[in-house]
Coordinates of C-alpha atoms in Angstrom, one line a residue:
Chain A
M1 CA -57.3 45.9 295.3
G2 CA -57.1 43.8 291.8
D3 CA -56.7 47.0 290.0
P4 CA -53.4 47.1 288.1
V5 CA -51.1 49.7 289.8
P6 CA -48.3 51.4 287.5
D7 CA -45.9 51.5 290.3
A8 CA -46.4 48.6 292.5
P9 CA -45.7 49.3 296.2
V10 CA -42.9 47.3 297.6
L11 CA -44.8 46.9 301.0
A12 CA -48.5 46.7 300.9
A13 CA -51.2 46.0 303.7
R14 CA -54.7 45.1 303.0
G15 CA -57.6 45.2 305.3
L16 CA -55.0 44.5 308.4
V17 CA -57.0 43.9 311.5
R18 CA -55.9 42.9 315.0
E19 CA -58.2 42.4 317.9
F20 CA -57.2 42.2 321.7
R21 CA -60.2 40.6 323.6
G22 CA -62.4 42.5 321.4
F23 CA -60.8 45.3 321.2
R24 CA -59.8 46.3 317.9
A25 CA -56.2 47.9 318.0
V26 CA -55.9 47.9 314.4
D27 CA -58.9 48.1 312.4
G28 CA -58.8 47.5 308.5
V29 CA -55.8 49.5 307.7
N30 CA -54.8 49.7 304.0
L31 CA -51.3 50.8 303.6
D32 CA -49.1 51.2 300.5
I33 CA -45.5 51.9 300.6
A34 CA -43.6 53.2 297.4
E35 CA -40.2 51.8 296.7
G36 CA -37.4 54.3 297.6
S37 CA -39.9 56.7 299.8
V38 CA -39.8 57.4 303.5
H39 CA -43.0 56.8 304.9
A40 CA -44.1 58.1 308.4
L41 CA -46.6 56.5 310.5
V42 CA -48.2 59.1 312.8
G43 CA -51.1 59.4 315.3
P44 CA -51.9 60.1 319.0
N45 CA -51.0 57.6 321.5
G46 CA -52.9 54.7 321.3
A47 CA -53.5 55.1 317.5
G48 CA -52.3 51.7 316.9
K49 CA -48.9 52.8 315.2
T50 CA -46.9 50.2 317.2
T51 CA -49.4 47.5 316.8
L52 CA -49.3 48.0 313.0
F53 CA -45.5 47.9 313.2
N54 CA -45.8 44.5 315.1
L55 CA -48.1 43.1 312.6
L56 CA -45.8 44.2 309.6
T57 CA -42.9 42.5 311.3
G58 CA -44.7 39.4 312.6
F59 CA -44.2 40.0 316.1
L60 CA -47.9 39.9 316.3
K61 CA -50.2 37.8 314.2
P62 CA -53.1 39.8 312.2
T63 CA -56.9 38.7 313.1
A64 CA -57.4 39.5 309.7
G65 CA -55.8 40.8 306.5
S66 CA -52.6 40.6 304.2
V67 CA -49.3 42.0 304.1
R68 CA -47.3 41.5 301.2
L69 CA -43.3 42.4 300.5
G70 CA -43.0 42.2 296.9
P71 CA -44.0 38.8 295.9
H72 CA -44.2 37.3 299.5
E73 CA -47.4 37.1 301.6
L74 CA -45.8 38.0 305.2
A75 CA -49.2 37.6 307.5
G76 CA -48.6 34.6 309.6
R77 CA -45.0 34.3 309.0
S78 CA -42.7 34.2 311.9
P79 CA -40.4 37.3 312.6
E80 CA -37.2 35.6 311.9
R81 CA -38.5 34.3 308.5
I82 CA -39.7 37.9 307.7
A83 CA -36.5 39.7 308.7
R84 CA -34.8 37.3 306.2
L85 CA -37.1 38.1 303.5
G86 CA -36.0 41.8 304.0
L87 CA -38.1 43.4 306.4
A88 CA -35.5 44.9 309.2
R89 CA -37.0 46.8 312.0
S90 CA -35.4 48.7 315.0
F91 CA -36.9 48.8 318.3
Q92 CA -38.6 51.5 320.2
I93 CA -37.3 50.4 323.5
T94 CA -33.3 50.2 323.2
S95 CA -33.1 46.3 322.7
L96 CA -29.7 45.0 322.9
F97 CA -27.4 42.2 323.8
G98 CA -25.7 43.6 327.1
E99 CA -22.9 41.6 327.2
L100 CA -21.5 41.8 323.6
T101 CA -20.0 44.6 322.0
P102 CA -21.3 46.6 319.2
R103 CA -18.9 45.0 316.6
Q104 CA -20.2 41.7 318.0
H105 CA -23.7 42.9 317.6
V106 CA -23.3 43.7 314.2
E107 CA -21.4 40.6 313.4
L108 CA -24.2 38.5 314.4
A109 CA -26.5 40.7 312.3
L110 CA -24.7 40.1 309.2
A111 CA -23.9 36.5 310.1
G112 CA -27.7 35.9 310.2
R113 CA -28.2 34.6 306.8
T114 CA -25.0 32.6 306.2
G115 CA -25.8 29.8 308.7
L116 CA -22.5 30.2 310.5
G117 CA -24.7 30.5 313.6
W118 CA -25.3 26.7 313.7
R119 CA -21.6 26.0 313.7
F120 CA -21.2 24.9 317.5
W121 CA -18.0 23.2 316.7
R122 CA -16.0 26.5 315.2
S123 CA -14.4 29.0 317.2
D124 CA -16.2 32.3 317.6
K125 CA -13.4 33.8 316.0
A126 CA -15.1 33.0 312.6
L127 CA -17.5 35.5 313.1
G128 CA -14.3 37.8 312.8
R129 CA -14.7 37.7 308.8
F130 CA -17.9 40.1 309.3
A131 CA -15.7 42.6 311.2
D132 CA -14.5 44.6 308.5
R133 CA -18.2 45.0 307.0
A134 CA -19.3 45.3 310.7
D135 CA -16.8 48.2 311.3
E136 CA -18.0 49.9 308.1
L137 CA -21.9 49.9 309.4
L138 CA -20.8 51.1 312.7
G139 CA -19.0 54.1 310.9
E140 CA -22.0 54.9 308.8
V141 CA -24.0 55.2 312.0
G142 CA -21.3 57.6 313.7
L143 CA -20.2 54.7 315.8
A144 CA -16.5 54.2 314.5
G145 CA -14.1 53.9 317.6
H146 CA -16.8 52.5 319.9
G147 CA -16.8 48.7 318.5
D148 CA -15.2 47.0 321.4
V149 CA -16.9 48.5 324.7
P150 CA -19.7 46.3 326.3
A151 CA -22.9 47.5 324.4
G152 CA -24.8 48.0 327.7
A153 CA -22.3 50.7 328.6
L154 CA -22.9 52.8 325.7
A155 CA -25.0 56.1 325.9
Y156 CA -28.4 56.4 325.0
G157 CA -28.0 57.8 321.7
R158 CA -25.2 55.5 320.7
K159 CA -27.2 52.5 321.7
R160 CA -30.1 53.6 319.4
A161 CA -27.4 54.5 316.3
L162 CA -26.4 50.9 317.2
E163 CA -30.2 49.7 316.7
L164 CA -29.9 51.3 313.3
A165 CA -26.6 49.5 312.3
L166 CA -28.1 46.5 313.3
A167 CA -31.3 46.9 311.1
L168 CA -28.6 48.0 307.9
A169 CA -26.6 45.0 308.5
L170 CA -29.7 42.8 307.3
E171 CA -29.5 44.8 303.9
P172 CA -33.4 44.9 304.3
K173 CA -35.6 45.7 301.2
V174 CA -37.6 47.8 303.8
L175 CA -36.4 49.4 307.0
L176 CA -38.8 50.1 309.7
L177 CA -37.9 52.3 312.4
D178 CA -39.7 52.5 315.5
E179 CA -39.6 56.0 317.2
P180 CA -36.1 56.5 316.3
T181 CA -35.9 59.7 318.3
A182 CA -37.9 58.5 321.3
G183 CA -36.3 59.7 324.6
M184 CA -33.9 61.9 323.0
G185 CA -32.7 65.7 323.9
A186 CA -32.7 68.2 320.8
E187 CA -28.9 67.5 320.1
D188 CA -29.4 63.7 319.8
V189 CA -32.6 64.2 317.6
D190 CA -30.8 66.4 315.2
R191 CA -27.9 64.1 314.9
T192 CA -30.6 61.0 314.4
V193 CA -32.6 62.8 311.6
E194 CA -28.9 63.6 309.8
L195 CA -28.1 59.9 310.3
V196 CA -31.5 58.7 308.8
R197 CA -31.4 61.0 306.0
R198 CA -27.9 59.8 305.1
V199 CA -29.0 56.0 305.2
K200 CA -32.3 56.4 303.5
A201 CA -30.6 56.9 300.1
G202 CA -31.6 54.2 298.0
R203 CA -33.6 52.7 300.7
T204 CA -37.3 52.5 301.7
V205 CA -37.9 53.2 305.2
V206 CA -41.1 53.2 307.3
L207 CA -40.8 55.3 310.2
V208 CA -43.3 55.6 313.3
E209 CA -42.5 59.1 315.0
H210 CA -44.2 61.5 317.6
N211 CA -41.8 64.4 316.5
M212 CA -43.7 66.3 313.8
S213 CA -40.4 68.4 312.8
V214 CA -38.8 64.9 312.3
V215 CA -41.4 63.7 310.3
S216 CA -41.4 67.0 308.4
S217 CA -37.6 66.8 307.4
L218 CA -37.5 63.0 306.7
A219 CA -40.9 61.8 305.3
D220 CA -41.9 62.0 301.6
R221 CA -45.6 60.9 302.7
V222 CA -47.3 60.6 305.7
T223 CA -50.3 58.1 307.1
V224 CA -52.1 59.4 309.9
L225 CA -53.7 56.6 312.3
Q226 CA -56.4 57.3 314.8
Q227 CA -58.0 54.4 316.9
G228 CA -56.8 52.0 314.7
R229 CA -57.9 53.3 311.2
V230 CA -56.2 55.4 308.6
L231 CA -57.4 58.9 309.1
A232 CA -55.5 60.6 306.2
E233 CA -52.7 59.8 304.0
G234 CA -50.5 62.2 301.8
P235 CA -47.6 64.2 301.5
Y236 CA -46.6 65.9 304.7
D237 CA -47.8 69.5 303.4
R238 CA -51.1 68.3 302.9
I239 CA -51.3 66.2 306.0
R240 CA -50.0 69.2 308.0
D241 CA -53.1 71.2 306.7
D242 CA -55.6 68.5 307.1
R243 CA -58.6 69.7 309.4
R244 CA -59.4 66.1 310.7
V245 CA -55.6 65.4 311.6
I246 CA -55.3 68.8 313.5
T247 CA -58.6 67.8 315.3
A248 CA -57.2 64.3 316.2
Y249 CA -54.0 65.8 317.6
L250 CA -55.0 69.1 319.3
G251 CA -58.6 69.0 319.7
D252 CA -61.4 71.1 318.4
S253 CA -60.6 74.7 319.7
H254 CA -57.4 74.4 317.2
A255 CA -59.2 73.1 314.2
A256 CA -61.5 75.9 314.7
R257 CA -58.9 78.5 314.4
Chain B
M1 CA -6.8 26.1 317.4
I2 CA -8.8 24.9 320.4
L3 CA -5.7 24.4 322.4
S4 CA -3.8 27.8 321.6
R5 CA -7.0 29.4 323.0
L6 CA -7.3 27.3 326.0
A7 CA -3.9 28.0 326.5
G8 CA -4.2 31.6 326.5
R9 CA -5.8 31.5 330.1
P10 CA -3.2 28.9 331.7
A11 CA -3.4 29.3 335.0
P12 CA -7.0 28.3 335.9
L13 CA -6.8 25.4 333.2
A14 CA -3.5 23.8 334.7
V15 CA -4.9 24.0 338.3
G16 CA -8.1 22.3 337.1
L17 CA -6.4 19.8 335.3
A18 CA -4.1 19.1 338.2
A19 CA -6.9 18.8 340.4
A20 CA -8.4 16.2 338.3
L21 CA -5.5 14.1 337.9
V22 CA -4.7 14.1 341.4
L23 CA -8.3 13.6 343.0
P24 CA -8.6 9.8 343.7
W25 CA -5.3 9.9 345.7
F26 CA -6.9 12.7 348.1
V27 CA -10.6 11.4 348.1
Y28 CA -12.1 8.2 348.3
P29 CA -11.9 6.8 344.4
P30 CA -15.5 6.3 344.1
V31 CA -16.2 9.8 345.2
A32 CA -13.8 11.4 342.9
L33 CA -15.6 9.8 340.1
D34 CA -18.8 11.1 341.5
I35 CA -17.2 14.6 341.3
A36 CA -16.1 14.4 338.0
C37 CA -19.4 13.0 336.6
W38 CA -21.4 15.6 338.5
A39 CA -19.1 18.4 337.3
L40 CA -19.7 17.2 333.7
F41 CA -23.5 17.2 334.5
A42 CA -23.6 20.6 336.2
A43 CA -21.2 22.2 333.2
A44 CA -24.1 20.8 330.6
V45 CA -27.1 22.2 332.8
D46 CA -25.1 25.4 332.8
L47 CA -24.9 25.5 329.1
L48 CA -28.8 25.8 329.2
L49 CA -29.3 27.7 332.1
G50 CA -26.2 30.3 332.0
F51 CA -25.8 30.4 328.2
T52 CA -29.3 29.8 327.0
G53 CA -31.3 31.0 329.8
L54 CA -33.2 28.1 329.9
L55 CA -33.9 26.6 333.6
S56 CA -34.5 22.8 333.0
F57 CA -35.8 21.0 335.9
G58 CA -35.8 17.6 334.0
H59 CA -32.4 16.7 333.4
A60 CA -32.5 13.6 335.3
A61 CA -34.4 12.1 332.6
F62 CA -31.2 12.4 330.3
W63 CA -28.5 11.5 333.2
G64 CA -30.9 9.0 334.3
G65 CA -32.0 7.6 330.8
A66 CA -28.3 7.5 329.9
A67 CA -27.3 5.6 333.1
Y68 CA -29.7 3.0 332.4
G69 CA -29.1 2.9 328.5
S70 CA -25.3 2.7 328.9
G71 CA -26.0 -0.1 331.6
L72 CA -28.0 -2.0 329.3
I73 CA -25.5 -1.9 326.6
A74 CA -22.8 -3.1 329.0
V75 CA -24.9 -6.0 330.5
H76 CA -26.3 -7.2 327.3
S77 CA -23.7 -6.5 324.7
G78 CA -20.4 -7.0 326.6
L79 CA -19.0 -4.2 324.6
P80 CA -15.9 -2.1 326.0
F81 CA -17.3 0.6 328.4
P82 CA -16.6 3.6 326.2
V83 CA -19.4 2.1 323.4
A84 CA -21.9 1.6 326.4
I85 CA -20.9 5.5 327.6
L86 CA -21.3 6.9 323.9
G87 CA -24.7 4.7 323.3
G88 CA -25.9 6.4 326.6
A89 CA -25.1 9.7 325.4
A90 CA -26.6 9.1 322.1
L91 CA -30.0 7.9 323.8
A92 CA -30.0 10.9 325.9
A93 CA -29.7 13.4 322.9
A94 CA -32.5 11.3 321.2
L95 CA -34.7 11.2 324.1
A96 CA -34.2 15.2 324.2
V97 CA -35.2 15.8 320.8
P98 CA -39.0 15.3 321.4
I99 CA -38.9 16.8 324.8
G100 CA -37.0 19.7 323.8
Y101 CA -39.4 20.2 320.7
L102 CA -42.5 20.2 323.0
S103 CA -40.8 22.5 325.9
V104 CA -38.5 25.4 324.3
R105 CA -41.3 27.2 323.1
L106 CA -42.3 27.8 326.8
R107 CA -40.7 30.3 329.1
G108 CA -39.4 30.6 332.7
I109 CA -41.4 28.6 335.4
Y110 CA -43.4 27.1 332.6
F111 CA -40.4 25.5 330.9
A112 CA -39.1 24.2 334.0
M113 CA -42.4 22.7 335.0
V114 CA -42.9 20.8 331.6
T115 CA -39.3 19.6 331.6
L116 CA -39.9 18.2 335.2
A117 CA -43.2 16.6 334.1
F118 CA -41.3 14.7 331.2
A119 CA -38.6 13.7 333.7
Q120 CA -41.4 12.2 335.8
M121 CA -42.5 10.0 332.8
V122 CA -39.2 8.6 332.3
Y123 CA -39.1 7.9 336.0
F124 CA -42.4 6.2 335.9
V125 CA -41.3 4.1 333.1
A126 CA -38.1 3.1 334.6
N127 CA -39.9 2.2 337.8
Q128 CA -42.7 0.2 335.8
W129 CA -40.7 -1.6 333.1
R130 CA -39.0 -4.0 335.9
D131 CA -38.2 -6.7 333.2
V132 CA -35.6 -4.5 331.8
T133 CA -34.7 -1.7 334.3
G134 CA -34.9 -3.8 337.6
G135 CA -37.5 -1.4 338.9
E136 CA -36.8 -0.6 342.5
N137 CA -33.9 -2.9 342.7
G138 CA -32.3 -0.8 340.0
L139 CA -30.0 -2.3 337.3
Q140 CA -27.2 -4.4 338.8
G141 CA -24.2 -6.0 337.9
I142 CA -23.1 -3.5 335.2
P143 CA -19.6 -4.7 334.0
R144 CA -16.7 -2.4 333.2
E145 CA -14.2 -3.6 330.8
L146 CA -12.1 -2.6 328.2
F147 CA -10.7 -5.1 325.6
G148 CA -10.6 -7.8 328.6
L149 CA -9.2 -5.3 331.0
D150 CA -11.0 -5.6 334.1
L151 CA -11.9 -1.9 335.5
S152 CA -13.8 -2.6 338.3
D153 CA -11.5 -1.0 340.9
P154 CA -12.8 2.4 341.3
F155 CA -9.2 4.0 341.4
F156 CA -8.4 2.7 337.5
F157 CA -11.9 3.3 336.6
Y158 CA -11.6 7.1 337.4
Y159 CA -8.7 7.3 334.9
A160 CA -10.3 5.2 332.3
G161 CA -13.4 7.6 332.5
L162 CA -11.5 11.0 333.0
P163 CA -10.8 11.4 329.5
F164 CA -14.3 11.4 328.7
V165 CA -15.0 13.9 331.2
L166 CA -12.5 16.2 330.1
A167 CA -13.6 15.6 326.6
G168 CA -17.1 16.4 327.4
F169 CA -15.9 19.8 329.0
L170 CA -13.9 20.7 325.9
V171 CA -17.0 20.2 324.0
A172 CA -19.0 22.3 326.3
W173 CA -16.4 25.0 326.3
R174 CA -16.2 24.9 322.5
I175 CA -20.0 25.2 321.9
V176 CA -20.1 28.5 324.3
R177 CA -17.1 30.0 322.4
S178 CA -18.6 29.2 319.0
P179 CA -20.8 31.3 316.7
F180 CA -23.6 29.1 317.7
G181 CA -22.6 30.1 321.5
R182 CA -22.9 33.8 320.6
V183 CA -26.3 33.4 319.1
L184 CA -27.4 31.5 322.0
V185 CA -26.0 34.5 324.6
S186 CA -28.1 37.0 322.3
I187 CA -31.2 34.7 322.7
R188 CA -30.7 34.7 326.5
D189 CA -30.3 38.5 326.7
N190 CA -33.0 39.5 324.3
P191 CA -34.8 36.5 322.3
A192 CA -37.3 39.3 320.3
R193 CA -34.0 41.2 318.9
A194 CA -32.4 37.8 317.8
R195 CA -35.6 37.0 316.0
A196 CA -35.6 40.3 314.3
L197 CA -32.0 39.5 313.3
G198 CA -33.4 36.4 311.4
Y199 CA -32.6 33.7 313.9
S200 CA -34.9 30.9 314.6
V201 CA -34.8 31.1 318.4
E202 CA -36.8 27.8 319.1
R203 CA -34.4 25.8 316.8
Y204 CA -31.5 27.3 318.3
K205 CA -33.0 26.7 321.7
L206 CA -33.9 23.1 320.7
L207 CA -30.0 22.4 319.4
A208 CA -28.7 23.7 322.7
F209 CA -31.3 21.4 324.8
V210 CA -30.0 18.4 322.8
L211 CA -26.2 19.2 323.1
S212 CA -26.8 19.7 326.7
A213 CA -29.0 16.4 327.4
A214 CA -26.0 14.5 325.4
L215 CA -23.5 15.8 327.7
S216 CA -25.8 15.2 330.6
G217 CA -25.9 11.4 329.1
L218 CA -22.1 11.4 328.8
A219 CA -22.2 12.2 332.7
G220 CA -25.0 9.5 333.7
G221 CA -23.5 6.7 331.5
L222 CA -20.1 7.2 333.2
F223 CA -21.5 7.4 336.5
A224 CA -23.7 4.1 336.1
L225 CA -20.7 2.2 334.9
G226 CA -18.3 3.5 337.5
H227 CA -20.7 2.4 340.2
G228 CA -22.0 -0.8 338.3
F229 CA -25.6 -0.1 338.9
A230 CA -28.3 2.3 337.6
S231 CA -31.2 3.0 340.2
L232 CA -34.1 5.0 340.3
Q233 CA -32.3 7.6 341.9
E234 CA -30.7 8.7 338.7
V235 CA -34.1 9.6 337.1
Y236 CA -35.8 11.2 340.0
W237 CA -36.5 14.7 340.1
T238 CA -33.9 15.5 343.4
T239 CA -31.2 14.6 340.9
S240 CA -32.4 17.3 338.4
G241 CA -32.6 19.7 341.3
Q242 CA -29.1 19.0 342.5
A243 CA -27.6 19.8 339.2
V244 CA -29.1 23.0 339.1
M245 CA -28.0 23.6 342.5
M246 CA -24.5 22.9 341.9
V247 CA -24.5 25.5 339.2
V248 CA -26.0 28.0 341.1
L249 CA -23.4 27.4 343.9
G250 CA -20.6 27.4 341.3
G251 CA -21.9 30.3 339.5
I252 CA -24.2 30.6 336.5
G253 CA -22.8 31.0 333.2
T254 CA -19.5 30.1 334.1
L255 CA -19.1 26.6 332.8
W256 CA -16.2 25.8 335.3
G257 CA -18.3 26.8 338.2
G258 CA -20.4 23.9 337.8
A259 CA -17.2 21.9 338.3
V260 CA -16.4 23.7 341.7
G261 CA -20.2 23.3 342.7
A262 CA -20.0 19.8 342.1
A263 CA -17.0 19.1 344.1
L264 CA -18.4 21.0 347.0
V265 CA -21.8 19.4 347.3
V266 CA -20.4 15.8 346.3
E267 CA -17.6 16.0 349.1
L268 CA -19.7 17.7 351.6
N269 CA -22.5 14.8 351.1
D270 CA -19.9 12.4 351.5
Y271 CA -18.2 13.9 354.3
L272 CA -21.6 13.9 356.5
A273 CA -22.6 10.6 355.5
T274 CA -19.5 9.0 356.7
A275 CA -20.0 11.1 359.9
G276 CA -23.2 9.4 360.4
F277 CA -25.4 12.4 359.8
Q278 CA -28.4 11.5 358.1
E279 CA -30.1 14.8 357.2
T280 CA -27.3 16.2 354.7
G281 CA -30.1 18.3 352.9
I282 CA -30.3 20.7 356.0
I283 CA -26.5 21.5 355.6
T284 CA -26.4 21.6 352.0
G285 CA -29.6 23.5 351.9
A286 CA -28.3 26.0 354.4
I287 CA -25.0 26.7 352.5
F288 CA -27.0 27.1 349.5
I289 CA -29.0 29.8 351.1
V290 CA -26.0 31.4 352.3
V291 CA -24.1 31.4 348.8
V292 CA -27.0 32.6 346.8
L293 CA -27.6 35.6 349.5
L294 CA -24.1 36.5 349.9
F295 CA -22.4 35.5 346.3
R296 CA -25.0 36.0 343.7
R297 CA -22.5 35.2 341.1
G298 CA -21.7 31.8 342.8
V299 CA -18.4 30.6 344.2
W300 CA -16.4 30.6 341.0
G301 CA -18.1 33.4 339.6
T302 CA -17.2 35.7 342.6
A303 CA -13.7 34.4 342.5
R304 CA -13.0 35.3 338.8
A305 CA -14.9 38.8 339.3
L306 CA -12.2 39.4 342.3
L307 CA -9.2 38.4 340.0
A308 CA -10.5 40.1 337.2
R309 CA -11.1 43.5 339.1
R310 CA -7.4 43.2 340.3
G311 CA -5.8 42.7 337.0
A312 CA -8.0 44.6 334.3
P313 CA -8.3 48.4 334.2
R314 CA -11.3 49.7 336.1
P315 CA -14.5 49.4 333.9
E316 CA -15.2 52.9 334.3
Q317 CA -12.8 54.1 332.5
R318 CA -13.6 52.1 329.3
E319 CA -16.4 54.2 327.9
P320 CA -15.6 57.9 327.7
A321 CA -19.3 59.1 327.5
P322 CA -20.1 60.3 331.1
S323 CA -23.8 60.8 330.3
E324 CA -25.2 57.6 332.2
A325 CA -25.7 57.2 335.7
G326 CA -25.9 53.7 336.9
R327 CA -23.8 52.6 334.0
S328 CA -21.1 51.1 336.2
A329 CA -23.2 48.5 337.4
E330 CA -24.3 47.5 334.2
T331 CA -20.6 47.2 333.0
V332 CA -19.8 45.1 336.0
Q333 CA -22.5 43.0 335.1
A334 CA -21.3 42.6 331.5
E335 CA -18.2 41.5 332.6
G336 CA -19.2 38.8 335.0

């Protein structure tokens, strides 16, 4: 841990543990996310991916261990503080403010760091100063022209795209995407992969994903989790052929093939 | 800027203002003042319930605390009544800081129960601290005057107090249509998402709680001065409940609905009491149940939805993608 690393990771977890009533959902995980990379977290259901995600973003407090984002220790901090430090996340379950329009969503995300949100004596038209940037971000995720409908009325794929726009609006150092293609049909999956490929340029992305073809087309590195531990880590091609990984996913018969 | 936006919806606003101005000509003036005070109180509760998603069951602490506070200022200082009212509102806001700090972390029924418990503590203090509050006799003989002008006549005091009620409504309206109000709505709809955008949910809730308490205090102080006394009833838990009931009757999250609910409940209570009917609770309770079962958006909320449906394009036509079933219900809700 004290070793001098030539290329220090932008996000690093050390010995991360989370217990739920004696059950260790995450059990001593070390994780290094290199700057500018797309890093996928994969593993069978119940492997601890989402718990790990919630530990990184502060929605759960770790039982033990540390999370560092650049010079900042994140473990034990509140989700809003972590978001302001530059770790933005999307949600697996589409998680929006039903009454607001997509533009209003993105305006709120952009206003988060300005303190404008406290001005209860000002007109909400003041948020309009972010409208141009909001439209730009909506365009970036393919929602141009959908800025004014209630977000609750958007089709599922578009809600997910709005999720991404919200995370991008925070201009994060690291972008965490929780199953960006969950529940999508093939067409929406392709569109989302294309979208993530476009927005990953110059950004660091951590991705929880079930769909292996999505992982293969996006990820530079893959960490495989099983029962709360890191089973394997490396570039996608090496992970794909790793016997332990095949066993974990498909059972012994496939590994013996 | 405020005025130009208010002017954008002239019809309901003009009707509301006209109703407020002529009210004491049509109803018994003390009842008119009650309606005005309860209307503001209900709007303050709606600020939390409808726009922040917090059901407070302890707002009697702020209404009643300010009633005693304003009364004490008026009795002991002899200052003009606006000073007493604003002093009471400030007291309510100050009281809300520790109560809010300890309760906004809790959700749903736990928040309601903890605010209720704090309000009961305020009731206990008001009951026991006889030297100051008058205990069960209440605080009596509160003067109402402005620069030597005696405003004891309820008819005149109504017009003296009305600007404060209208100012309170203007403040509440401004809050829900400010950047802060936008953040509150997002916290109400999805606190985890608001957190992930970097908003400190608890602090926002706390400020909303304090602002709501200040407006409740403004209403409570005016109520006490208008009647010339503050009683234990003002800090009793049924007062908290009545304010919540008015909001639900009028329509949660509508702000003006609270005023409609207040007018209904106060006028009905007065009508039944003058008719010699003792158990007014049975009637108001029955009406409450009917409204909740038949018009879930309340009287005002339902009326507004009907008006909007007549004027606006049908919600189904607003989003071209036809892929989601059950979407229209969601859309209607988003408008409500």
